[in-house]
mmCIF file of C-alpha atoms and ligand atoms in Angstrom:
data_model
loop_
_atom_site.group_PDB
_atom_site.id
_atom_site.type_symbol
_atom_site.label_atom_id
_atom_site.label_comp_id
_atom_site.label_asym_id
_atom_site.label_seq_id
_atom_site.Cartn_x
_atom_site.Cartn_y
_atom_site.Cartn_z
ATOM 1 C CA MET A 1 5.620 0.863 14.512
ATOM 2 C CA LYS A 2 6.302 3.438 11.793
ATOM 3 C CA ALA A 3 4.108 4.075 8.767
ATOM 4 C CA ILE A 4 5.277 4.357 5.172
ATOM 5 C CA ILE A 5 3.017 5.823 2.528
ATOM 6 C CA PRO A 6 4.353 5.330 -1.013
ATOM 7 C CA ALA A 7 3.089 8.264 -3.102
ATOM 8 C CA ALA A 8 5.763 8.621 -5.755
ATOM 9 C CA GLY A 9 3.942 7.274 -8.842
ATOM 10 C CA HIS A 10 3.403 9.598 -11.776
ATOM 11 C CA GLY A 11 -0.383 9.211 -12.009
ATOM 12 C CA THR A 12 -0.386 8.400 -15.723
ATOM 13 C CA ARG A 13 -3.852 6.808 -15.510
ATOM 14 C CA PHE A 14 -5.283 10.133 -14.379
ATOM 15 C CA LEU A 15 -3.871 12.640 -16.848
ATOM 16 C CA PRO A 16 -4.131 15.533 -17.489
ATOM 17 C CA VAL A 17 -4.995 16.614 -13.917
ATOM 18 C CA THR A 18 -1.954 14.769 -12.498
ATOM 19 C CA ARG A 19 0.355 17.043 -14.483
ATOM 20 C CA VAL A 20 -0.138 19.518 -11.616
ATOM 21 C CA VAL A 21 -2.138 17.750 -8.877
ATOM 22 C CA PRO A 22 -0.765 14.493 -7.460
ATOM 23 C CA LYS A 23 -3.524 11.837 -7.487
ATOM 24 C CA GLU A 24 -3.084 11.430 -3.716
ATOM 25 C CA MET A 25 -4.129 15.076 -3.265
ATOM 26 C CA LEU A 26 -7.478 14.744 -5.035
ATOM 27 C CA PRO A 27 -10.183 15.704 -2.543
ATOM 28 C CA ILE A 28 -12.592 13.270 -0.929
ATOM 29 C CA GLY A 29 -14.959 15.907 0.430
ATOM 30 C CA ALA A 30 -12.834 18.575 2.144
ATOM 31 C CA LYS A 31 -9.723 16.431 2.688
ATOM 32 C CA PRO A 32 -7.183 15.134 0.200
ATOM 33 C CA ALA A 33 -7.304 11.338 -0.102
ATOM 34 C CA LEU A 34 -3.809 11.210 1.369
ATOM 35 C CA GLU A 35 -4.983 12.873 4.574
ATOM 36 C CA LEU A 36 -7.580 10.112 5.090
ATOM 37 C CA ILE A 37 -4.700 7.637 4.822
ATOM 38 C CA VAL A 38 -2.534 9.609 7.268
ATOM 39 C CA ASP A 39 -5.492 9.655 9.710
ATOM 40 C CA GLU A 40 -5.873 5.883 9.299
ATOM 41 C CA ALA A 41 -2.165 5.321 10.066
ATOM 42 C CA ARG A 42 -2.268 7.514 13.157
ATOM 43 C CA SER A 43 -5.352 5.904 14.631
ATOM 44 C CA ALA A 44 -3.804 2.476 14.067
ATOM 45 C CA GLY A 45 -0.932 3.635 16.302
ATOM 46 C CA ALA A 46 1.843 4.588 13.865
ATOM 47 C CA GLN A 47 4.563 6.614 15.591
ATOM 48 C CA GLY A 48 5.952 8.625 12.705
ATOM 49 C CA ILE A 49 4.932 8.575 9.056
ATOM 50 C CA THR A 50 7.253 8.691 6.055
ATOM 51 C CA ILE A 51 5.659 9.704 2.768
ATOM 52 C CA VAL A 52 7.633 8.641 -0.304
ATOM 53 C CA ILE A 53 7.263 11.224 -3.070
ATOM 54 C CA SER A 54 8.966 12.003 -6.367
ATOM 55 C CA GLU A 55 10.061 15.214 -8.007
ATOM 56 C CA GLY A 56 7.075 17.298 -9.066
ATOM 57 C CA LYS A 57 4.895 16.154 -6.154
ATOM 58 C CA GLU A 58 5.952 18.921 -3.753
ATOM 59 C CA LEU A 59 2.318 19.933 -3.266
ATOM 60 C CA ILE A 60 2.106 16.940 -0.907
ATOM 61 C CA ARG A 61 5.014 18.251 1.092
ATOM 62 C CA ARG A 62 3.546 21.738 1.270
ATOM 63 C CA TYR A 63 0.166 20.468 2.467
ATOM 64 C CA PHE A 64 1.595 18.455 5.371
ATOM 65 C CA GLU A 65 4.380 20.915 6.246
ATOM 66 C CA GLY A 66 4.801 21.489 9.980
ATOM 67 C CA GLN A 67 3.166 18.230 11.114
ATOM 68 C CA SER A 68 5.848 16.915 13.444
ATOM 69 C CA ASP A 69 5.172 13.198 12.899
ATOM 70 C CA ILE A 70 5.465 13.365 9.091
ATOM 71 C CA GLN A 71 8.648 13.255 7.045
ATOM 72 C CA PHE A 72 9.368 12.954 3.351
ATOM 73 C CA VAL A 73 11.811 10.974 1.250
ATOM 74 C CA TYR A 74 12.229 10.958 -2.510
ATOM 75 C CA GLN A 75 12.161 8.024 -4.867
ATOM 76 C CA LYS A 76 14.410 9.327 -7.628
ATOM 77 C CA GLU A 77 13.789 6.550 -10.142
ATOM 78 C CA GLN A 78 10.535 4.708 -10.805
ATOM 79 C CA LYS A 79 11.762 1.209 -10.019
ATOM 80 C CA GLY A 80 8.623 -0.205 -8.457
ATOM 81 C CA LEU A 81 6.747 -0.410 -5.154
ATOM 82 C CA GLY A 82 9.434 -2.419 -3.357
ATOM 83 C CA HIS A 83 12.034 0.172 -4.313
ATOM 84 C CA ALA A 84 9.764 3.014 -3.141
ATOM 85 C CA VAL A 85 9.305 1.354 0.263
ATOM 86 C CA LEU A 86 13.065 0.795 0.573
ATOM 87 C CA GLN A 87 13.666 4.567 0.365
ATOM 88 C CA ALA A 88 11.957 4.832 3.773
ATOM 89 C CA LYS A 89 14.105 2.152 5.439
ATOM 90 C CA THR A 90 13.847 2.086 9.239
ATOM 91 C CA ASP A 91 14.692 -0.231 12.168
ATOM 92 C CA ASP A 92 11.056 -0.471 13.249
ATOM 93 C CA ASP A 93 8.122 -2.586 12.146
ATOM 94 C CA VAL A 94 6.338 -0.841 9.310
ATOM 95 C CA LEU A 95 2.722 -0.284 8.422
ATOM 96 C CA ILE A 96 2.642 0.346 4.673
ATOM 97 C CA LEU A 97 -0.383 2.172 3.277
ATOM 98 C CA LEU A 98 -0.507 2.714 -0.487
ATOM 99 C CA GLY A 99 -1.153 6.395 -1.131
ATOM 100 C CA ASP A 100 -3.676 5.814 -3.897
ATOM 101 C CA ALA A 101 -5.803 3.283 -2.008
ATOM 102 C CA VAL A 102 -8.555 4.637 0.227
ATOM 103 C CA ILE A 103 -10.719 2.250 2.214
ATOM 104 C CA ALA A 104 -14.293 3.130 3.171
ATOM 105 C CA GLY A 105 -16.292 1.335 5.847
ATOM 106 C CA CYS A 106 -13.548 0.348 8.288
ATOM 107 C CA ASN A 107 -10.083 1.271 9.508
ATOM 108 C CA ALA A 108 -8.245 -1.558 7.757
ATOM 109 C CA SER A 109 -4.950 -0.703 9.472
ATOM 110 C CA GLU A 110 -6.471 -1.038 12.948
ATOM 111 C CA GLY A 111 -7.781 -4.473 12.012
ATOM 112 C CA ILE A 112 -4.360 -5.464 10.697
ATOM 113 C CA VAL A 113 -2.592 -4.359 13.887
ATOM 114 C CA GLU A 114 -5.136 -6.282 15.963
ATOM 115 C CA MET A 115 -4.655 -9.451 13.946
ATOM 116 C CA SER A 116 -0.885 -9.140 14.262
ATOM 117 C CA ARG A 117 -1.265 -8.928 18.058
ATOM 118 C CA ARG A 118 -3.422 -12.059 18.064
ATOM 119 C CA HIS A 119 -0.632 -13.877 16.224
ATOM 120 C CA GLY A 120 2.208 -12.744 18.478
ATOM 121 C CA GLY A 121 3.404 -9.869 16.298
ATOM 122 C CA ALA A 122 3.339 -11.706 12.952
ATOM 123 C CA ALA A 123 3.295 -9.927 9.600
ATOM 124 C CA VAL A 124 -0.216 -9.222 8.289
ATOM 125 C CA ILE A 125 -1.333 -8.195 4.835
ATOM 126 C CA GLY A 126 -4.645 -6.473 4.156
ATOM 127 C CA CYS A 127 -6.605 -8.288 1.472
ATOM 128 C CA GLU A 128 -9.850 -8.282 -0.438
ATOM 129 C CA ARG A 129 -11.678 -10.823 -2.551
ATOM 130 C CA VAL A 130 -11.616 -9.889 -6.248
ATOM 131 C CA PRO A 131 -13.479 -11.216 -9.290
ATOM 132 C CA ARG A 132 -11.503 -14.070 -10.897
ATOM 133 C CA GLU A 133 -11.069 -12.191 -14.186
ATOM 134 C CA LYS A 134 -9.248 -9.379 -12.346
ATOM 135 C CA VAL A 135 -6.585 -11.407 -10.515
ATOM 136 C CA SER A 136 -3.912 -10.300 -12.999
ATOM 137 C CA ARG A 137 -4.053 -6.757 -11.546
ATOM 138 C CA TYR A 138 -3.047 -7.816 -8.030
ATOM 139 C CA GLY A 139 -0.743 -9.752 -5.772
ATOM 140 C CA ILE A 140 -2.664 -13.004 -5.135
ATOM 141 C CA MET A 141 -2.513 -15.152 -1.992
ATOM 142 C CA LYS A 142 -2.095 -18.844 -1.460
ATOM 143 C CA LEU A 143 -3.575 -19.431 1.978
ATOM 144 C CA ASP A 144 -3.900 -22.133 4.601
ATOM 145 C CA GLY A 145 -6.788 -20.723 6.620
ATOM 146 C CA GLU A 146 -5.591 -17.204 7.420
ATOM 147 C CA ARG A 147 -1.904 -18.100 7.148
ATOM 148 C CA ILE A 148 -0.084 -17.035 3.979
ATOM 149 C CA VAL A 149 1.670 -19.976 2.329
ATOM 150 C CA ASP A 150 2.777 -18.137 -0.806
ATOM 151 C CA MET A 151 1.825 -15.199 -2.980
ATOM 152 C CA VAL A 152 2.287 -14.284 -6.613
ATOM 153 C CA GLU A 153 2.380 -10.856 -8.226
ATOM 154 C CA LYS A 154 -0.182 -10.310 -10.984
ATOM 155 C CA PRO A 155 -0.721 -13.935 -12.081
ATOM 156 C CA SER A 156 -2.831 -14.994 -15.064
ATOM 157 C CA VAL A 157 -6.298 -16.366 -14.234
ATOM 158 C CA ASP A 158 -4.955 -19.912 -14.705
ATOM 159 C CA GLU A 159 -1.953 -19.439 -12.425
ATOM 160 C CA ALA A 160 -3.800 -17.613 -9.617
ATOM 161 C CA PRO A 161 -3.819 -19.690 -6.383
ATOM 162 C CA SER A 162 -7.001 -17.936 -5.092
ATOM 163 C CA ASP A 163 -9.163 -14.846 -5.534
ATOM 164 C CA ILE A 164 -7.765 -13.177 -2.387
ATOM 165 C CA ALA A 165 -5.774 -10.106 -3.429
ATOM 166 C CA VAL A 166 -3.236 -7.897 -1.689
ATOM 167 C CA ALA A 167 -5.156 -4.678 -1.186
ATOM 168 C CA GLY A 168 -3.094 -1.675 -0.228
ATOM 169 C CA ARG A 169 -2.111 -2.276 3.419
ATOM 170 C CA TYR A 170 0.748 -4.276 4.984
ATOM 171 C CA LEU A 171 2.233 -4.682 8.464
ATOM 172 C CA LEU A 172 5.766 -6.026 8.093
ATOM 173 C CA PRO A 173 8.799 -6.534 10.336
ATOM 174 C CA ALA A 174 11.896 -4.339 9.853
ATOM 175 C CA SER A 175 13.635 -7.358 8.305
ATOM 176 C CA ILE A 176 11.654 -6.710 5.101
ATOM 177 C CA PHE A 177 14.245 -4.049 4.238
ATOM 178 C CA SER A 178 17.080 -6.561 4.022
ATOM 179 C CA TYR A 179 14.994 -8.599 1.556
ATOM 180 C CA LEU A 180 14.217 -5.450 -0.430
ATOM 181 C CA GLU A 181 17.904 -4.517 -0.575
ATOM 182 C CA THR A 182 18.735 -7.782 -2.320
ATOM 183 C CA GLN A 183 15.544 -8.082 -4.365
ATOM 184 C CA THR A 184 15.992 -8.535 -8.117
ATOM 185 C CA PRO A 185 13.423 -7.056 -10.538
ATOM 186 C CA GLY A 186 10.280 -9.122 -11.091
ATOM 187 C CA LYS A 187 6.993 -8.515 -12.895
ATOM 188 C CA GLY A 188 7.253 -5.506 -15.228
ATOM 189 C CA GLY A 189 11.001 -5.241 -14.561
ATOM 190 C CA GLU A 190 10.200 -3.625 -11.189
ATOM 191 C CA ILE A 191 11.421 -4.328 -7.651
ATOM 192 C CA GLN A 192 8.232 -5.888 -6.300
ATOM 193 C CA LEU A 193 7.274 -5.725 -2.624
ATOM 194 C CA THR A 194 5.394 -9.004 -3.178
ATOM 195 C CA ASP A 195 8.616 -10.791 -4.180
ATOM 196 C CA ALA A 196 10.467 -9.572 -1.069
ATOM 197 C CA ILE A 197 7.564 -10.681 1.164
ATOM 198 C CA ARG A 198 7.619 -14.126 -0.501
ATOM 199 C CA ARG A 199 11.254 -14.555 0.499
ATOM 200 C CA MET A 200 10.456 -13.359 4.009
ATOM 201 C CA LEU A 201 7.763 -16.068 4.308
ATOM 202 C CA ALA A 202 10.475 -18.707 4.520
ATOM 203 C CA GLU A 203 11.472 -17.275 7.912
ATOM 204 C CA ARG A 204 8.428 -15.422 9.237
ATOM 205 C CA GLU A 205 4.779 -16.279 9.711
ATOM 206 C CA ALA A 206 2.396 -13.985 7.896
ATOM 207 C CA TYR A 207 -1.380 -13.770 7.834
ATOM 208 C CA ALA A 208 -3.984 -12.368 5.481
ATOM 209 C CA TYR A 209 -6.599 -10.012 6.886
ATOM 210 C CA VAL A 210 -9.605 -9.705 4.595
ATOM 211 C CA TYR A 211 -10.875 -6.369 5.778
ATOM 212 C CA PRO A 212 -14.594 -5.594 5.942
ATOM 213 C CA GLY A 213 -14.397 -2.255 4.093
ATOM 214 C CA ASN A 214 -14.025 -1.589 0.405
ATOM 215 C CA ARG A 215 -10.892 -0.245 -1.231
ATOM 216 C CA GLN A 216 -10.955 2.256 -4.049
ATOM 217 C CA ASP A 217 -8.011 2.920 -6.319
ATOM 218 C CA ILE A 218 -8.087 6.684 -6.783
ATOM 219 C CA GLY A 219 -5.354 6.461 -9.416
ATOM 220 C CA ASN A 220 -7.929 6.442 -12.203
ATOM 221 C CA PRO A 221 -11.167 8.415 -12.781
ATOM 222 C CA ASP A 222 -13.546 5.449 -12.258
ATOM 223 C CA GLY A 223 -11.958 4.505 -8.937
ATOM 224 C CA TYR A 224 -12.032 8.121 -7.849
ATOM 225 C CA TYR A 225 -15.757 8.473 -8.564
ATOM 226 C CA ALA A 226 -16.350 5.249 -6.638
ATOM 227 C CA ALA A 227 -14.338 6.612 -3.695
ATOM 228 C CA LEU A 228 -16.386 9.806 -3.599
ATOM 229 C CA THR A 229 -19.593 7.769 -3.460
ATOM 230 C CA ALA A 230 -18.245 5.303 -0.879
ATOM 231 C CA PHE A 231 -17.135 8.042 1.521
ATOM 232 C CA ARG A 232 -20.369 10.021 1.104
ATOM 233 C CA ASN A 233 -22.481 7.052 2.204
HETATM 234 C C1 G1P B 1 0.443 -3.056 -6.004
HETATM 235 C C2 G1P B 1 1.010 -4.406 -5.529
HETATM 236 C C3 G1P B 1 -0.041 -5.503 -5.708
HETATM 237 C C4 G1P B 1 -1.325 -5.103 -4.998
HETATM 238 C C5 G1P B 1 -1.815 -3.733 -5.517
HETATM 239 C C6 G1P B 1 -3.061 -3.244 -4.776
HETATM 240 O O1 G1P B 1 0.258 -3.109 -7.400
HETATM 241 O O2 G1P B 1 2.171 -4.694 -6.267
HETATM 242 O O3 G1P B 1 0.456 -6.702 -5.168
HETATM 243 O O4 G1P B 1 -2.327 -6.091 -5.187
HETATM 244 O O5 G1P B 1 -0.776 -2.748 -5.354
HETATM 245 O O6 G1P B 1 -2.798 -3.085 -3.416
HETATM 246 P P1 G1P B 1 0.044 -1.771 -8.286
HETATM 247 O O7 G1P B 1 -1.416 -1.429 -8.153
HETATM 248 O O8 G1P B 1 0.944 -0.725 -7.725
HETATM 249 O O9 G1P B 1 0.395 -2.174 -9.683
#
């Protein structure tokens, strides 16, 4: 299993600091948020980590320079999360950890890997329950028990099949890359990872793991403050 950490976004919700400091490099105590995510991937068993960056985010590269299990690829155009993940294409199963999502209170990736083992190596997506009025910010699951029946990217409150949201961590088979290669743009005109996973569901079992920790989106000031508090406690 390899890990992919998409960290190519421009951080527009956290200007002006993100003009020079990538949001993923904001400190949580003495470590950049991204290092907490790298630690999480390693302890979940990832053999090799690819961080997807974009031009202007070389600080990330400099910080991790010399760590033999980390490599970098560039996303040259901002075409969405699915497109970012595709830049790190590999023949192995992939643990995807969003670079702006830190999770306090558990190692969500370890739990995901464990659940996948229980289900004979199936795909597993880390999830959290969200307030109904916020479903339009997330990928939302349609579930049968823990099994994923369908999912929809950023639905309206009326269209949302549940209040269980995709929350920053995925364990997917290498075949996801062939779906991503043929994926047409979806919500927001972007190549959505959610849409590629939906197509994969026709051929592969996948399960939702509602992890016991809480995720903070450090891509905006409020989420960042919440992350600082969560990791201090
Ligand atoms: C992405 C995914 C979405 C997911 C969210 C949080 O959206 O597309 O399905 O719920 O991350 O993990 P973004 O926050 O990049 O718009």
